[in-house]
Short mmCIF file of C-alpha atoms in Angstrom, two decimals:
data_model
loop_
_atom_site.label_atom_id
_atom_site.label_comp_id
_atom_site.label_asym_id
_atom_site.label_seq_id
_atom_site.Cartn_x
_atom_site.Cartn_y
_atom_site.Cartn_z
CA UNK A 1 -23.01 20.97 -3.57
CA UNK A 2 -21.15 19.00 -6.18
CA UNK A 3 -17.93 17.21 -5.47
CA UNK A 4 -16.44 15.29 -2.60
CA UNK A 5 -15.06 16.99 0.55
CA UNK A 6 -11.30 16.58 0.53
CA UNK A 7 -11.27 15.49 4.17
CA UNK A 8 -13.12 12.33 3.11
CA UNK A 9 -10.07 11.30 1.12
CA UNK A 10 -7.94 11.81 4.22
CA UNK A 11 -10.37 9.75 6.31
CA UNK A 12 -10.29 6.97 3.70
CA UNK A 13 -6.51 7.14 3.79
CA UNK A 14 -6.52 6.86 7.59
CA UNK A 15 -8.92 3.89 7.47
CA UNK A 16 -6.75 2.04 4.94
CA UNK A 17 -3.59 2.80 6.93
CA UNK A 18 -5.15 1.52 10.17
CA UNK A 19 -6.33 -1.64 8.43
CA UNK A 20 -2.77 -2.11 7.18
CA UNK A 21 -1.44 -1.75 10.72
CA UNK A 22 -4.04 -4.23 11.98
CA UNK A 23 -3.10 -6.74 9.28
CA UNK A 24 0.59 -6.25 10.06
CA UNK A 25 -0.07 -7.06 13.72
CA UNK A 26 -2.56 -9.94 13.55
CA UNK A 27 -1.48 -11.95 10.49
CA UNK A 28 1.08 -14.73 10.86
CA UNK A 29 1.86 -15.50 7.23
CA UNK A 30 4.91 -13.41 6.31
CA UNK A 31 3.52 -12.78 2.82
CA UNK A 32 0.30 -11.26 4.21
CA UNK A 33 2.34 -9.15 6.64
CA UNK A 34 4.32 -7.87 3.67
CA UNK A 35 1.11 -7.10 1.75
CA UNK A 36 -0.16 -5.09 4.73
CA UNK A 37 2.93 -2.89 4.42
CA UNK A 38 2.05 -2.29 0.76
CA UNK A 39 -1.48 -1.33 1.86
CA UNK A 40 -0.03 1.25 4.27
CA UNK A 41 2.15 2.72 1.49
CA UNK A 42 -0.93 2.98 -0.74
CA UNK A 43 -2.88 4.80 1.99
CA UNK A 44 -0.09 7.36 2.35
CA UNK A 45 -0.04 7.82 -1.44
CA UNK A 46 -3.75 8.68 -1.40
CA UNK A 47 -3.20 11.45 1.16
CA UNK A 48 -0.28 12.82 -0.92
CA UNK A 49 -2.51 13.05 -3.99
CA UNK A 50 -5.37 14.62 -1.98
CA UNK A 51 -3.07 17.35 -0.59
CA UNK A 52 -1.70 17.86 -4.09
CA UNK A 53 -5.26 18.53 -5.28
CA UNK A 54 -5.85 21.04 -2.49
CA UNK A 55 -2.63 22.99 -3.13
CA UNK A 56 -3.08 22.69 -6.93
CA UNK A 57 0.53 21.57 -7.27
CA UNK A 58 2.10 18.51 -8.87
CA UNK A 59 4.75 18.00 -6.16
CA UNK A 60 2.58 15.49 -4.28
CA UNK A 61 2.35 13.35 -7.41
CA UNK A 62 6.15 13.24 -7.56
CA UNK A 63 6.30 12.03 -3.96
CA UNK A 64 3.74 9.34 -4.81
CA UNK A 65 5.92 8.33 -7.75
CA UNK A 66 9.00 8.02 -5.52
CA UNK A 67 7.03 6.00 -2.97
CA UNK A 68 6.05 3.62 -5.79
CA UNK A 69 9.69 3.24 -6.86
CA UNK A 70 10.78 2.54 -3.29
CA UNK A 71 7.90 0.07 -2.90
CA UNK A 72 9.03 -1.78 -6.01
CA UNK A 73 12.60 -2.03 -4.71
CA UNK A 74 11.31 -3.07 -1.30
CA UNK A 75 9.05 -5.76 -2.79
CA UNK A 76 11.92 -7.23 -4.83
CA UNK A 77 14.29 -7.32 -1.85
CA UNK A 78 11.67 -8.45 0.68
CA UNK A 79 10.46 -11.31 -1.47
CA UNK A 80 14.07 -12.42 -2.01
CA UNK A 81 14.55 -12.41 1.79
CA UNK A 82 11.32 -14.42 2.18
CA UNK A 83 12.67 -16.93 -0.36
CA UNK A 84 15.96 -17.23 1.57
CA UNK A 85 14.13 -17.65 4.91
CA UNK A 86 11.84 -20.30 3.42
CA UNK A 87 14.83 -22.16 2.00
CA UNK A 88 16.64 -22.17 5.35
CA UNK A 89 13.74 -22.62 7.78
CA UNK A 90 11.07 -24.31 5.67
CA UNK A 91 8.24 -22.15 7.04
CA UNK A 92 6.40 -18.95 6.18
CA UNK A 93 4.77 -18.39 9.60
CA UNK A 94 6.37 -15.46 11.41
CA UNK A 95 5.89 -17.02 14.85
CA UNK A 96 7.84 -20.12 13.84
CA UNK A 97 10.94 -18.13 12.87
CA UNK A 98 12.12 -17.74 16.48
CA UNK A 99 15.73 -18.87 16.64
CA UNK A 100 16.69 -15.53 18.25
CA UNK A 101 14.21 -16.20 21.08
CA UNK A 102 15.38 -17.72 24.43
CA UNK B 1 -21.86 12.12 -9.68
CA UNK B 2 -18.41 12.62 -8.12
CA UNK B 3 -19.87 11.62 -4.77
CA UNK B 4 -21.28 8.38 -6.22
CA UNK B 5 -17.92 7.61 -7.84
CA UNK B 6 -16.03 8.30 -4.61
CA UNK B 7 -18.40 6.35 -2.38
CA UNK B 8 -18.49 3.34 -4.70
CA UNK B 9 -14.75 2.97 -4.95
CA UNK B 10 -14.08 3.97 -1.33
CA UNK B 11 -16.44 1.18 -0.19
CA UNK B 12 -14.76 -1.27 -2.59
CA UNK B 13 -11.31 -0.24 -1.29
CA UNK B 14 -12.28 -0.56 2.38
CA UNK B 15 -14.09 -3.86 1.76
CA UNK B 16 -11.08 -5.32 -0.04
CA UNK B 17 -8.76 -4.06 2.72
CA UNK B 18 -10.92 -5.69 5.41
CA UNK B 19 -10.89 -8.89 3.35
CA UNK B 20 -7.08 -8.68 3.10
CA UNK B 21 -6.80 -8.52 6.89
CA UNK B 22 -9.29 -11.33 7.52
CA UNK B 23 -8.27 -13.89 4.89
CA UNK B 24 -6.01 -16.72 6.04
CA UNK B 25 -4.66 -17.70 2.65
CA UNK B 26 -2.03 -15.38 1.10
CA UNK B 27 -3.46 -15.72 -2.42
CA UNK B 28 -6.86 -14.36 -1.27
CA UNK B 29 -5.05 -11.49 0.42
CA UNK B 30 -3.14 -10.77 -2.79
CA UNK B 31 -6.35 -10.64 -4.87
CA UNK B 32 -7.92 -8.29 -2.28
CA UNK B 33 -4.86 -6.03 -2.43
CA UNK B 34 -5.22 -5.83 -6.22
CA UNK B 35 -8.83 -4.70 -5.64
CA UNK B 36 -7.67 -1.96 -3.25
CA UNK B 37 -5.05 -0.75 -5.74
CA UNK B 38 -7.45 -0.69 -8.68
CA UNK B 39 -10.07 1.33 -6.77
CA UNK B 40 -7.37 3.72 -5.53
CA UNK B 41 -6.38 4.26 -9.17
CA UNK B 42 -9.95 5.44 -9.89
CA UNK B 43 -9.76 7.83 -6.92
CA UNK B 44 -6.43 9.22 -8.22
CA UNK B 45 -8.16 9.86 -11.54
CA UNK B 46 -10.94 11.70 -9.68
CA UNK B 47 -8.26 13.91 -8.07
CA UNK B 48 -6.71 14.73 -11.44
CA UNK B 49 -3.62 12.54 -11.10
CA UNK B 50 -3.70 10.88 -14.52
CA UNK B 51 -0.06 9.80 -14.61
CA UNK B 52 -0.15 8.44 -11.07
CA UNK B 53 -3.36 6.51 -11.80
CA UNK B 54 -1.74 4.85 -14.82
CA UNK B 55 1.46 4.13 -12.85
CA UNK B 56 -0.63 2.70 -10.00
CA UNK B 57 -2.25 0.17 -12.34
CA UNK B 58 0.94 -0.67 -14.26
CA UNK B 59 3.54 -0.67 -11.47
CA UNK B 60 1.54 -1.64 -8.39
CA UNK B 61 -1.34 -3.78 -9.60
CA UNK B 62 0.75 -5.07 -12.49
CA UNK B 63 4.40 -5.56 -11.62
CA UNK B 64 4.53 -5.70 -7.81
CA UNK B 65 1.46 -7.89 -7.35
CA UNK B 66 2.61 -10.27 -10.10
CA UNK B 67 5.85 -10.61 -8.11
CA UNK B 68 3.82 -11.38 -4.96
CA UNK B 69 1.59 -13.95 -6.68
CA UNK B 70 4.67 -15.49 -8.32
CA UNK B 71 6.37 -15.96 -4.94
CA UNK B 72 3.17 -17.33 -3.36
CA UNK B 73 2.93 -19.91 -6.16
CA UNK B 74 6.67 -20.66 -6.05
CA UNK B 75 6.72 -21.33 -2.31
CA UNK B 76 3.38 -23.16 -2.42
CA UNK B 77 2.22 -21.06 0.55
CA UNK B 78 -0.54 -22.69 2.57
CA UNK B 79 -3.20 -21.03 4.73
CA UNK B 80 -1.92 -20.04 8.12
CA UNK B 81 -2.76 -22.28 11.04
CA UNK B 82 -5.17 -21.24 13.77
CA UNK B 83 -3.84 -20.62 17.24
CA UNK B 84 -5.96 -20.10 20.30
CA UNK B 85 -4.52 -16.76 21.33
CA UNK B 86 -6.65 -14.44 19.22
CA UNK B 87 -9.38 -13.68 21.79
CA UNK B 88 -7.65 -10.47 22.88
CA UNK B 89 -7.57 -9.29 19.27
CA UNK B 90 -11.26 -10.04 18.81
CA UNK B 91 -12.68 -8.51 22.00
CA UNK B 92 -10.28 -5.61 22.61
CA UNK B 93 -8.53 -5.00 19.31
CA UNK B 94 -11.54 -4.58 17.01
CA UNK B 95 -13.49 -2.19 19.33
CA UNK B 96 -10.38 -0.11 19.91
CA UNK B 97 -9.70 -0.02 16.16
CA UNK B 98 -13.25 1.27 15.54
CA UNK B 99 -12.91 3.80 18.39
CA UNK B 100 -9.53 4.98 17.07
CA UNK B 101 -10.88 5.41 13.55
CA UNK B 102 -13.94 7.37 14.73
CA UNK B 103 -11.75 9.67 16.82
CA UNK B 104 -9.42 10.12 13.86
CA UNK B 105 -12.36 10.97 11.58
CA UNK B 106 -13.66 13.59 14.03
CA UNK B 107 -10.15 15.00 14.40
CA UNK B 108 -9.58 15.25 10.65
CA UNK B 109 -12.96 16.98 10.21
CA UNK B 110 -12.13 19.42 13.00
CA UNK B 111 -8.59 20.22 11.85
CA UNK B 112 -9.36 20.26 8.18
CA UNK B 113 -12.76 21.83 7.60
CA UNK B 114 -14.06 20.68 4.24
CA UNK B 115 -14.22 24.08 2.59
CA UNK B 116 -12.81 22.62 -0.59
CA UNK B 117 -14.64 19.94 -2.51
CA UNK B 118 -12.90 17.76 -5.03
CA UNK B 119 -14.64 17.24 -8.34
CA UNK B 120 -13.52 15.55 -11.53
CA UNK B 121 -11.66 18.06 -13.71
CA UNK B 122 -11.08 20.50 -10.84
CA UNK B 123 -7.32 20.01 -11.15
CA UNK B 124 -5.74 18.87 -14.39
CA UNK B 125 -2.09 19.40 -13.56
CA UNK B 126 -1.21 15.72 -13.16
CA UNK B 127 -0.60 15.00 -16.83
CA UNK B 128 2.54 13.06 -17.81
CA UNK B 129 3.83 16.30 -19.36
CA UNK B 130 3.72 18.27 -16.09
CA UNK B 131 4.95 15.39 -13.96
CA UNK B 132 7.81 14.69 -16.37
CA UNK B 133 8.86 18.33 -16.53
CA UNK B 134 9.07 18.57 -12.73
CA UNK B 135 10.75 15.16 -12.52
CA UNK B 136 13.60 16.18 -14.82
CA UNK B 137 14.13 19.69 -13.43
CA UNK B 138 13.42 20.17 -9.74
CA UNK B 139 13.49 16.51 -8.71
CA UNK B 140 16.36 15.40 -10.95
CA UNK B 141 18.69 14.42 -8.10
CA UNK B 142 16.12 12.18 -6.29
CA UNK B 143 15.23 10.68 -9.66
CA UNK B 144 18.84 9.74 -10.35
CA UNK B 145 19.17 8.46 -6.78
CA UNK B 146 16.21 6.12 -7.34
CA UNK B 147 17.99 4.61 -10.34
CA UNK B 148 20.93 3.73 -8.07
CA UNK B 149 18.43 2.39 -5.49
CA UNK B 150 16.75 0.15 -8.06
CA UNK B 151 20.13 -1.15 -9.26
CA UNK B 152 21.18 -1.99 -5.68
CA UNK B 153 17.81 -3.67 -5.08
CA UNK B 154 18.18 -5.82 -8.22
CA UNK B 155 21.72 -6.91 -7.30
CA UNK B 156 20.67 -7.58 -3.70
CA UNK B 157 17.62 -9.58 -4.74
CA UNK B 158 19.66 -11.74 -7.10
CA UNK B 159 22.33 -12.30 -4.42
CA UNK B 160 19.74 -13.16 -1.73
CA UNK B 161 17.67 -15.48 -3.88
CA UNK B 162 20.59 -17.43 -5.39
CA UNK B 163 21.27 -21.03 -4.51
CA UNK B 164 24.05 -21.62 -2.00
CA UNK B 165 27.23 -23.08 -3.50
CA UNK B 166 27.09 -26.13 -1.24
CA UNK B 167 23.50 -27.11 -2.11
#
């Protein structure tokens, strides 16, 4: 009875993903919303690596690597957009950026 | 031993994630996210993903989070203001989140019976050698595509973050 059941990794991944969704929905600071997206990407990476362990193949690690690269590109672009929004609107609260409303 | 390692870092990861969701100030959320990423790196190591664990610490906890903290400092982000509309989230959202997660746990256990148990050293294929060989043979085209993606992201970030000519 040594070792950890692999389904526990999947459950941990699901818990982290759901917390990311919850943070995405309830936070109002655009930076925290963005960090919740990163948390969701990390949760998916954990399930990739767990399935890679089960199948004894490295392919899952490659997918994790590509997700990291995309996350880096997304972080650079998203933070630049946040900078532009802050320069134009002077706020970081997502519910105050509502010029498309009404 | 593996179980102790997993439970310790799983609890740290979930605790930091809960803290990320509950904190009002972005800098506290950023520090919590670094905690989640560091404990996930230990879990990757437990699953035999050495290269991914190192990349997690260097790329995620290093580069990306430094970018986040840099922007938080640059914009002088303050804690978000309270609004009085969060009662629905507190009395319906949290119980339904707990219910959803318990159902999901039962479902994963039912669909995916834990015949296999992960232990440290059970899979040692995730070395930089193996990952690199696959990266430059089978996944060469996606790898080259990511270089174009990164270049576009750099150009786009510089263009978006530049000062307007009229300012």
